[in-house]
Short mmCIF file of C-alpha atoms in Angstrom, two decimals:
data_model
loop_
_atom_site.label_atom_id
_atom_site.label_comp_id
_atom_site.label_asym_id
_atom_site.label_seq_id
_atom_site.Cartn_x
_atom_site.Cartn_y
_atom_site.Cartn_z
CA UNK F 1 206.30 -134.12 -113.99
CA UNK F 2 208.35 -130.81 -114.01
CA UNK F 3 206.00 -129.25 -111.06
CA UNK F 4 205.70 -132.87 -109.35
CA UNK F 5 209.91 -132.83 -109.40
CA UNK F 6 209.96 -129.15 -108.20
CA UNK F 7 207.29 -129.37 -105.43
CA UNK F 8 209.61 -132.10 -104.26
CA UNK F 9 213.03 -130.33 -104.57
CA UNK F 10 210.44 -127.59 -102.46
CA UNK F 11 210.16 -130.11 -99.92
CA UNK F 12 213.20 -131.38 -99.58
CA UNK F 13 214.70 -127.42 -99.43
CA UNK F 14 212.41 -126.35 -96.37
CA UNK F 15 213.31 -129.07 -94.57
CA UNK F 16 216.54 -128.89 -94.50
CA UNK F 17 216.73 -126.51 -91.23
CA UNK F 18 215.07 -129.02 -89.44
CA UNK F 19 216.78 -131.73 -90.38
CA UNK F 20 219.78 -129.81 -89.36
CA UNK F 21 218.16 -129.22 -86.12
CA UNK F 22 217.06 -132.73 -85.04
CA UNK F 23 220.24 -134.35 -85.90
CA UNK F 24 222.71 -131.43 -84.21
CA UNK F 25 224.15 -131.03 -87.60
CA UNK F 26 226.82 -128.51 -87.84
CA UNK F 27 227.28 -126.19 -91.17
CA UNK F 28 230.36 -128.94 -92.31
CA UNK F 29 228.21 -132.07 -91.59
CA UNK F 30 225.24 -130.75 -93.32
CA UNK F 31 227.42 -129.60 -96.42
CA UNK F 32 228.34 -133.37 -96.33
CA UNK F 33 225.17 -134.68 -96.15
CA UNK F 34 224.51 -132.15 -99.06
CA UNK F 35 227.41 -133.84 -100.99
CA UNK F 36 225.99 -136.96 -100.59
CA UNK F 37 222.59 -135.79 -102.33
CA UNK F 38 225.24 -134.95 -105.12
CA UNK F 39 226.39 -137.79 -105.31
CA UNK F 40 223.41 -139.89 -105.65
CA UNK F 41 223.02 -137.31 -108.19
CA UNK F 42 225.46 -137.36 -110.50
CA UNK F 43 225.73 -141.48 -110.41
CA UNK F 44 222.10 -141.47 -111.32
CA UNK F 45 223.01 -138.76 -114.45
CA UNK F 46 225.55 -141.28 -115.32
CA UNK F 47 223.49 -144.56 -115.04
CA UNK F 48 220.09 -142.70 -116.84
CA UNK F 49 221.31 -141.61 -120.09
CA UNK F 50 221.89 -145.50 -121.34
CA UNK F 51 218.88 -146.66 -119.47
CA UNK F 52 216.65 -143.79 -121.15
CA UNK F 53 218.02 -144.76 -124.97
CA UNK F 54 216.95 -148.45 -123.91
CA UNK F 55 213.71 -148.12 -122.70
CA UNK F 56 212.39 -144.95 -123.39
CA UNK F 57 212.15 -141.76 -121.29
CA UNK F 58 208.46 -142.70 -120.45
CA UNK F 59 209.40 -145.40 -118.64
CA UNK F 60 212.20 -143.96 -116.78
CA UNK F 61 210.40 -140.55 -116.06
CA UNK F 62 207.61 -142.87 -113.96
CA UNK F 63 209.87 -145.08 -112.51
CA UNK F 64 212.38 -142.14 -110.98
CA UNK F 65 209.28 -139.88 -109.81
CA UNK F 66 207.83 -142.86 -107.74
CA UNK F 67 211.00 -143.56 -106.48
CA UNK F 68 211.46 -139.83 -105.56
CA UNK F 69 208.55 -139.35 -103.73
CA UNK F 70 208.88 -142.88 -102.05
CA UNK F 71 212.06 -142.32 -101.13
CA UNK F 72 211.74 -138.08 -99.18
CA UNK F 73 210.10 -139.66 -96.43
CA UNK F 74 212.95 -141.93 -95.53
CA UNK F 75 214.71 -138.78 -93.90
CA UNK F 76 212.65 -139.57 -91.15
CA UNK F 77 214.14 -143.03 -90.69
CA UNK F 78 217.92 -141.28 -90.24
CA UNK F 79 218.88 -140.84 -86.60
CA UNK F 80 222.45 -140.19 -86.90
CA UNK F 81 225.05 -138.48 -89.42
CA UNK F 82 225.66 -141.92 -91.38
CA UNK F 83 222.36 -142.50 -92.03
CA UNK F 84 221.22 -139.57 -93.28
CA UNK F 85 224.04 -139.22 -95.50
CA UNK F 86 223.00 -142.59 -97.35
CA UNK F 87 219.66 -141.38 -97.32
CA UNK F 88 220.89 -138.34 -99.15
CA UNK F 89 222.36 -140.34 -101.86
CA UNK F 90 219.13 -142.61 -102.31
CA UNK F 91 217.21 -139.62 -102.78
CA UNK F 92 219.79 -137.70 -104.71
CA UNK F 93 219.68 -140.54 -106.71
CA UNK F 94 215.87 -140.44 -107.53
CA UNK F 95 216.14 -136.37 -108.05
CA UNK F 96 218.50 -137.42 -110.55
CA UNK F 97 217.18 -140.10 -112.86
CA UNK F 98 214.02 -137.82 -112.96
CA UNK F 99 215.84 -134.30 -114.11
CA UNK F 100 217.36 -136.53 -116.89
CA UNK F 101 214.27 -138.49 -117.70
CA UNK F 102 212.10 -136.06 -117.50
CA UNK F 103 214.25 -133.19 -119.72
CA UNK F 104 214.34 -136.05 -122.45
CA UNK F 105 210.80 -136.91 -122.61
CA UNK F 106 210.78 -132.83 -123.00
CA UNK F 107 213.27 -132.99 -125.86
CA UNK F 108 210.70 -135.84 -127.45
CA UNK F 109 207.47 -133.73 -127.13
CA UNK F 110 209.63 -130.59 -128.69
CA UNK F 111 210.32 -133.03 -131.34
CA UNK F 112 206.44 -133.79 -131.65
CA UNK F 113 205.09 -130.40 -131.64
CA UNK F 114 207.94 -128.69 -133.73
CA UNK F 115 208.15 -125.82 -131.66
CA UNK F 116 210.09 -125.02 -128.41
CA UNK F 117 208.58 -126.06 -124.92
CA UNK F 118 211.56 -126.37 -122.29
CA UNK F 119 211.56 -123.26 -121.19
CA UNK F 120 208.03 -123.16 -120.12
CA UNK F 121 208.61 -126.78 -118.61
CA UNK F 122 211.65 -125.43 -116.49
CA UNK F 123 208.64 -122.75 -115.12
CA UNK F 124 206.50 -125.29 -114.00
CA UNK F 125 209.46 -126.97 -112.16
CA UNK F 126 210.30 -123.54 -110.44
CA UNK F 127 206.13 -123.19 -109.55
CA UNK F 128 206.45 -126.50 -107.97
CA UNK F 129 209.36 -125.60 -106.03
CA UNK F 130 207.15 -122.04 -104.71
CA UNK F 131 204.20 -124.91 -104.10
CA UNK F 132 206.77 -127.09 -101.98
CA UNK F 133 208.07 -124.32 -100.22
CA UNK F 134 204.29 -123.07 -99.34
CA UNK F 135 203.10 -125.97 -98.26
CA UNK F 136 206.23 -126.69 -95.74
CA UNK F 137 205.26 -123.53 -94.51
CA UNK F 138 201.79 -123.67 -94.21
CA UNK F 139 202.68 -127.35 -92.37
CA UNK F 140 205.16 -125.40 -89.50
CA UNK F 141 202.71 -122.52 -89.28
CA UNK F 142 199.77 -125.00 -88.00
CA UNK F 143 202.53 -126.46 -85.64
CA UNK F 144 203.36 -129.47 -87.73
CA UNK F 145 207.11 -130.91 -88.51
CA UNK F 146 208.78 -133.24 -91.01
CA UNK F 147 207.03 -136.01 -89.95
CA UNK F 148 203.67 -134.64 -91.09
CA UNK F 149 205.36 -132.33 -94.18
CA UNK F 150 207.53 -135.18 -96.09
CA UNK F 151 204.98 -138.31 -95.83
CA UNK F 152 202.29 -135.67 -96.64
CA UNK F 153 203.85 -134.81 -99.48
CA UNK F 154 204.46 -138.60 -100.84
CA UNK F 155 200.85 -139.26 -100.33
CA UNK F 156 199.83 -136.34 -102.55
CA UNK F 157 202.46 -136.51 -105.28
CA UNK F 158 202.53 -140.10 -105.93
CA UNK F 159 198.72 -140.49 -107.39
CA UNK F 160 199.81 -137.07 -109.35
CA UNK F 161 202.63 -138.95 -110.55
CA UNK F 162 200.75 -141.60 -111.90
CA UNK F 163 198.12 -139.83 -113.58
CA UNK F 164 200.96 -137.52 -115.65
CA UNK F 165 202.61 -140.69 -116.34
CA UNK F 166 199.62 -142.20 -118.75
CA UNK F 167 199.74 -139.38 -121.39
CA UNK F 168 203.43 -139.38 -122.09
CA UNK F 169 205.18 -140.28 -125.23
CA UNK F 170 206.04 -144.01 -125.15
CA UNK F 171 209.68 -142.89 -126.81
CA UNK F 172 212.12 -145.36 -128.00
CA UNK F 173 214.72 -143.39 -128.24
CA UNK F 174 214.10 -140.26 -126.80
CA UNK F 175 217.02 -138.72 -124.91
CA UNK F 176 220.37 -138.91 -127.10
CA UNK F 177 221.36 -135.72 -126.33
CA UNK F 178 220.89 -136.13 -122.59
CA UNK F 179 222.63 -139.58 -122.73
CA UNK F 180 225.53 -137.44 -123.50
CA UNK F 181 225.54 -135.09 -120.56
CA UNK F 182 229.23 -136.45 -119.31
CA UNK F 183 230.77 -134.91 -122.21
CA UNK F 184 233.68 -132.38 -121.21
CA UNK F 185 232.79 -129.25 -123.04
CA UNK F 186 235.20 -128.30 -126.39
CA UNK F 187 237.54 -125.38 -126.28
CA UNK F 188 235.22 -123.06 -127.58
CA UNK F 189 232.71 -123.50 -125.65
CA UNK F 190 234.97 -123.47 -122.17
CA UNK F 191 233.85 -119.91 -121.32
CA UNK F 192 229.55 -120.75 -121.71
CA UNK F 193 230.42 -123.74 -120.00
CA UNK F 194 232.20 -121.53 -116.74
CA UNK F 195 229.56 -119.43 -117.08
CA UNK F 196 227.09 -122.18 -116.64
CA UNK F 197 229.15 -124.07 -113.59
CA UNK F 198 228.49 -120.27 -112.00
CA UNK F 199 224.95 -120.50 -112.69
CA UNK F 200 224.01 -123.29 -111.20
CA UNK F 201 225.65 -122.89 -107.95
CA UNK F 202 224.36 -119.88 -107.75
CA UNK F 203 220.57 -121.72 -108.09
CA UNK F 204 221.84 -124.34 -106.06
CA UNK F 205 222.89 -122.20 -103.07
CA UNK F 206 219.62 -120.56 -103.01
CA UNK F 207 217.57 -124.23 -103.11
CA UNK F 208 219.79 -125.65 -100.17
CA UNK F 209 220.85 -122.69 -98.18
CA UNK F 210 217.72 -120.16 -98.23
CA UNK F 211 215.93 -121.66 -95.50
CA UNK F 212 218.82 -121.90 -93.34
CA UNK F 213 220.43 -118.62 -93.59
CA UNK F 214 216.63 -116.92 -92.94
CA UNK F 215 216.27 -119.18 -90.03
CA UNK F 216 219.94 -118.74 -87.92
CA UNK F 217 221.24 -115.68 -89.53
CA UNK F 218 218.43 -113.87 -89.35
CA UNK F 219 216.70 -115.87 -86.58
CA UNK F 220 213.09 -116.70 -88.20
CA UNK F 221 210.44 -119.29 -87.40
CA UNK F 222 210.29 -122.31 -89.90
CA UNK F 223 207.51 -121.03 -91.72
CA UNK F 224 209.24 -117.91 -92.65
CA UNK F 225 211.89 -119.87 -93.31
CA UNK F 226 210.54 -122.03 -95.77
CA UNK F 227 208.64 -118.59 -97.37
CA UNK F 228 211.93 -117.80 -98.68
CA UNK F 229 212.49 -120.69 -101.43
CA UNK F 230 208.99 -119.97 -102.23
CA UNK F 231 209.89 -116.29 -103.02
CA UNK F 232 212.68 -116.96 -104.82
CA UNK F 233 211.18 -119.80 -107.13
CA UNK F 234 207.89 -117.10 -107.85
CA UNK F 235 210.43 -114.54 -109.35
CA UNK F 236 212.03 -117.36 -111.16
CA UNK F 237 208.70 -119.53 -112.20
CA UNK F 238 207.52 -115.45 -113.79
CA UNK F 239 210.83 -114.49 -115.16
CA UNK F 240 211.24 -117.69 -117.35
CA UNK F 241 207.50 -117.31 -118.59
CA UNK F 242 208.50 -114.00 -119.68
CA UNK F 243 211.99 -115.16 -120.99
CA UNK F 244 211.77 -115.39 -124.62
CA UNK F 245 210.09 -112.45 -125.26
CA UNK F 246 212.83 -110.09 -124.09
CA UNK F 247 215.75 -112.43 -125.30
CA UNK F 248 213.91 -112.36 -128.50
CA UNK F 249 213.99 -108.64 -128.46
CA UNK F 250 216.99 -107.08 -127.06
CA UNK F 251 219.72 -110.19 -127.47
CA UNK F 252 220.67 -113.52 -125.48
CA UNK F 253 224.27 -112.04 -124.50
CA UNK F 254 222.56 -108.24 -123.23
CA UNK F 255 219.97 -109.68 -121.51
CA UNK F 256 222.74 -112.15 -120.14
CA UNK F 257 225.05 -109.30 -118.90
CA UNK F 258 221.03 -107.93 -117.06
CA UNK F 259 220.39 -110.86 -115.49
CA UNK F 260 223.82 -111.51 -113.89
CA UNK F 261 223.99 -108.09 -112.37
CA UNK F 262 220.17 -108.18 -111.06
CA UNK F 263 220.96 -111.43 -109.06
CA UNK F 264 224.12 -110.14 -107.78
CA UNK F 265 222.09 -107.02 -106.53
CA UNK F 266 219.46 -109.34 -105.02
CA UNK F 267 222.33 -111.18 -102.80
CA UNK F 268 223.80 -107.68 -101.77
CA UNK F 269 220.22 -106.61 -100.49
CA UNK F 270 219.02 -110.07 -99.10
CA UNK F 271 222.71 -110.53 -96.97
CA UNK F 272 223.01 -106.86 -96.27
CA UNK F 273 219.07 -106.88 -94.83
CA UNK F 274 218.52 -107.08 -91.30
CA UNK F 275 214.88 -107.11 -91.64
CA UNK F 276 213.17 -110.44 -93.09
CA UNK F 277 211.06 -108.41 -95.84
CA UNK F 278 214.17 -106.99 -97.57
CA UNK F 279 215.77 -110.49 -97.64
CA UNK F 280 212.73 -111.63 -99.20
CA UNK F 281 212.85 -108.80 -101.62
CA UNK F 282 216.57 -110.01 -102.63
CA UNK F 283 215.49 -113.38 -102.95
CA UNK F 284 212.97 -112.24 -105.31
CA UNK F 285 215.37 -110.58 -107.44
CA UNK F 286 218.12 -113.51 -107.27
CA UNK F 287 215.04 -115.17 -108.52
CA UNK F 288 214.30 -112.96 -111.54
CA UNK F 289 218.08 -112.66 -112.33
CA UNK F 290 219.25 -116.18 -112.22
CA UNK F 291 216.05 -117.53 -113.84
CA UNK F 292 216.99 -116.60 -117.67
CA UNK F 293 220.47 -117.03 -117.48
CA UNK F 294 220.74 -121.00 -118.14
CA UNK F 295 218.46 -121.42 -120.35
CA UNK F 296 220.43 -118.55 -122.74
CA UNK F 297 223.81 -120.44 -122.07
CA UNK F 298 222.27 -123.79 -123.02
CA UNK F 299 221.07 -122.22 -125.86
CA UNK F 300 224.90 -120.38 -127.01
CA UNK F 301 225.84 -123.81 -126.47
CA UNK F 302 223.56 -125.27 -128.67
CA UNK F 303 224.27 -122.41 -131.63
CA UNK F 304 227.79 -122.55 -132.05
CA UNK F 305 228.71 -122.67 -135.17
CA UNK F 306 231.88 -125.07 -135.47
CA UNK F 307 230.01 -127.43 -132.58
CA UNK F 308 226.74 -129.48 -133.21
CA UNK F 309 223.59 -128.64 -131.52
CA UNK F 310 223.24 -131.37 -129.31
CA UNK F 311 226.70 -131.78 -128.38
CA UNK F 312 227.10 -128.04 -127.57
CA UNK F 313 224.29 -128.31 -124.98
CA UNK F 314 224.91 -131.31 -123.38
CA UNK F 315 228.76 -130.10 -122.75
CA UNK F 316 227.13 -126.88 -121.55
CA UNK F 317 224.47 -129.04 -119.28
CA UNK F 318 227.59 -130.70 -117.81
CA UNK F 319 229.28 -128.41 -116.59
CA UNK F 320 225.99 -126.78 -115.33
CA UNK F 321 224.61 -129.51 -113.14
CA UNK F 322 228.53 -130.46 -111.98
CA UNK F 323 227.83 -126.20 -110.32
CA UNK F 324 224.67 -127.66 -109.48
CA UNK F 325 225.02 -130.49 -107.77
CA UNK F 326 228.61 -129.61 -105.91
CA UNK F 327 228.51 -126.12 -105.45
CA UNK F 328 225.93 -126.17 -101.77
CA UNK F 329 228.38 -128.67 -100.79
CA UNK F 330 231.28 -125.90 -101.21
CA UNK F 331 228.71 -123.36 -99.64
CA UNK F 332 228.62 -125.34 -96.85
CA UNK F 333 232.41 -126.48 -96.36
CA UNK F 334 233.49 -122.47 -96.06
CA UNK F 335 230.16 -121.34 -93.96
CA UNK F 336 231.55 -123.91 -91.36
CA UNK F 337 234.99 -121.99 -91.76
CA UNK F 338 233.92 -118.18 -92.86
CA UNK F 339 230.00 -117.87 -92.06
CA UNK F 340 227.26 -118.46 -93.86
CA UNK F 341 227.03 -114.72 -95.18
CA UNK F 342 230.25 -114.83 -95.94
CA UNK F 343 229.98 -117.72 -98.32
CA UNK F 344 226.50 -116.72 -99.91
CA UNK F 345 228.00 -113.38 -100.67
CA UNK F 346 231.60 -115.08 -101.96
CA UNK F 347 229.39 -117.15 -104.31
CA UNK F 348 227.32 -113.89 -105.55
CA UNK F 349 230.30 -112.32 -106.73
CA UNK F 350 231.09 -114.96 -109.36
CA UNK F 351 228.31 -113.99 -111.56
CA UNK F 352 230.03 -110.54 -111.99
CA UNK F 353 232.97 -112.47 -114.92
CA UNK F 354 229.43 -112.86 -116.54
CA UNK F 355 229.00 -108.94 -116.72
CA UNK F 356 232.61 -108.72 -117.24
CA UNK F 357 232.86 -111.59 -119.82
CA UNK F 358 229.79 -112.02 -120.76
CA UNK F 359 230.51 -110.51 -124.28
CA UNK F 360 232.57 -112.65 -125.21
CA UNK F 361 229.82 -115.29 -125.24
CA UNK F 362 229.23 -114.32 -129.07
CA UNK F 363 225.49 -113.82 -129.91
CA UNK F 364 224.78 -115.74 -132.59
#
């Protein structure tokens, strides 16, 4: 479900330039429509949590990923600003109720097993993304568009969907600490929880605004274009595989500190590049530096001493998907005013307070 959700999101990120294109979108109206899938988003975080702890995250998990993949293809139905913003919100919607369904019914088989699986989860959702991403590409290299690419996609996914559906645990109550997502973080934990908002606009920049800035900044063809989320969700997908092993030796907070500074250095080389290989190379190492960094601030959230585990990550998880979900938005909003380099390389710089602060995050 993780790599059926990620191919998707892969989908949905390479084809924003052309949806941009065939509607005459602007960098403002697309940052709107972008908003929109926020939206959807966060109503569906809000409405999933009491659904999940009344019918199971089995149930919920199947239910969102059909409506996800039913509901891609219905870009193709917009032919005007207003429509595809309240397409954006129907399929922000479905994204939605499947991230929260489908982290809970993670939480229940951690619960099974007695040993820790998300992280490895969260790499199959980044190999789906590089999987979405390649096979937009390999659709616009054989001279197809969105109208082959998105139904395409639905077709494949949807059996998929089904079949993944059958062996999950039929949980009761499976996602109270997602059901409590909401949550405004406690004092102590205001500084993980910054540190998280950062994060995830940081990811969510790169999912929404990759394709774009390689195709009108530096003036690619849509199949290059869509190469670059693939890139970036590679370094990620290998970085989290290879995540616990070097938190576990050299410290969440050091390799914290790492990470920030090796994403910022991938945004300086990947705007700074005038040459589509070196941006590639940046978004390989945006990829590798952001991938670690949530998963170690979900878990300082969930470690605190004076805070319980649950509650400490889902404050933490808040503000992290609030970045998440509203931060391309703000990318958008000042590319329309500033330039799209501009506002990529604005939004790098925020992960330097987590070299500068990141100590502060205490490693316990």
């Amino acid at each position: 479900m993780f790599f059926i959700n990620g191919t998707l999101i892969g989908c949905w990120a390479s084809a924003i330039p052309q949806i941009k294109q065939r509607l005459a979108l602007d960098d403002g109206d697309l940052g709107m429509a972008l908003l929109c899938f926020a939206l959807g988003s966060i109503l569906a975080m809000l409405f999933g949590g009491p659904k999940i702890d009344r019918f199971g995250s089995r149930l919920v998990v199947g239910f969102s990923a059909l409506g996800f993949c039913l509901s891609l293809p219905l870009v193709l139905l917009a032919g005007s600003l207003s429509e595809l913003l309240l397409v954006a919100v129907v399929i922000g919607f479905a994204n939605g109720l499947m991230d929260v369904s489908m982290n809970a019914q993670g939480v229940s088989v951690e619960r099974a097993l007695e040993r820790p699986i998300l992280s490895s989860l969260h790499a199959f959702f980044s190999i789906g993304g590089m999987a979405g991403a390649g096979a937009a590409a390999s659709v616009y290299a054989l001279g197809g568009g969105l109208q082959h690419l998105l139904p395409g996609a639905a077709m494949m996914l949807l059996p998929a969907a089904l079949i993944a559906l059958r062996p999950l645990l039929g949980d009761a109550r499976g996602a109270e600490s997602e059901a409590r997502l909401i949550a405004l973080p406690p004092r102590p934990l205001w500084l993980v929880a910054a540190f998280a908002f950062i994060a995830f606009v940081c990811e969510g920049a790169m999912f929404d605004w990759s394709a774009v800035y390689l195709r009108e900044v530096l003036n690619t063809g849509a199949s290059t274009a869509a190469l670059g989320f693939g890139v970036f969700s590679a370094a990620m997908a290998a970085a989290r595989l290879l995540g616990d092993r070097v938190v576990a030796r050299y410290g969440r907070v050091r390799v914290l500190r790492v990470s920030a500074v090796a994403a910022v250095l991938g945004y300086a080389l990947a705007l700074a590049a005038s040459a589509v290989p070196l941006a590639l190379a940046g978004y390989a190492l945006i990829g590798f530096g952001v991938a670690n960094i949530v998963p170690i601030l979900f878990s300082l959230g969930g470690s605190h001493r004076d805070i319980g585990h649950g509650s400490g990550i889902a404050a933490v998880a808040t503000a992290g998907y609030s970045g998440s979900l509203l931060g391309p938005a703000w990318v958008g909003f000042l590319a329309e005013a500033a330039g799209l380099r501009f506002s990529l390389a604005l939004t790098a710089l925020f992960l330097l307070l987590l070299v500068v602060f990141g100590a502060r995050a205490r490693d316990t």
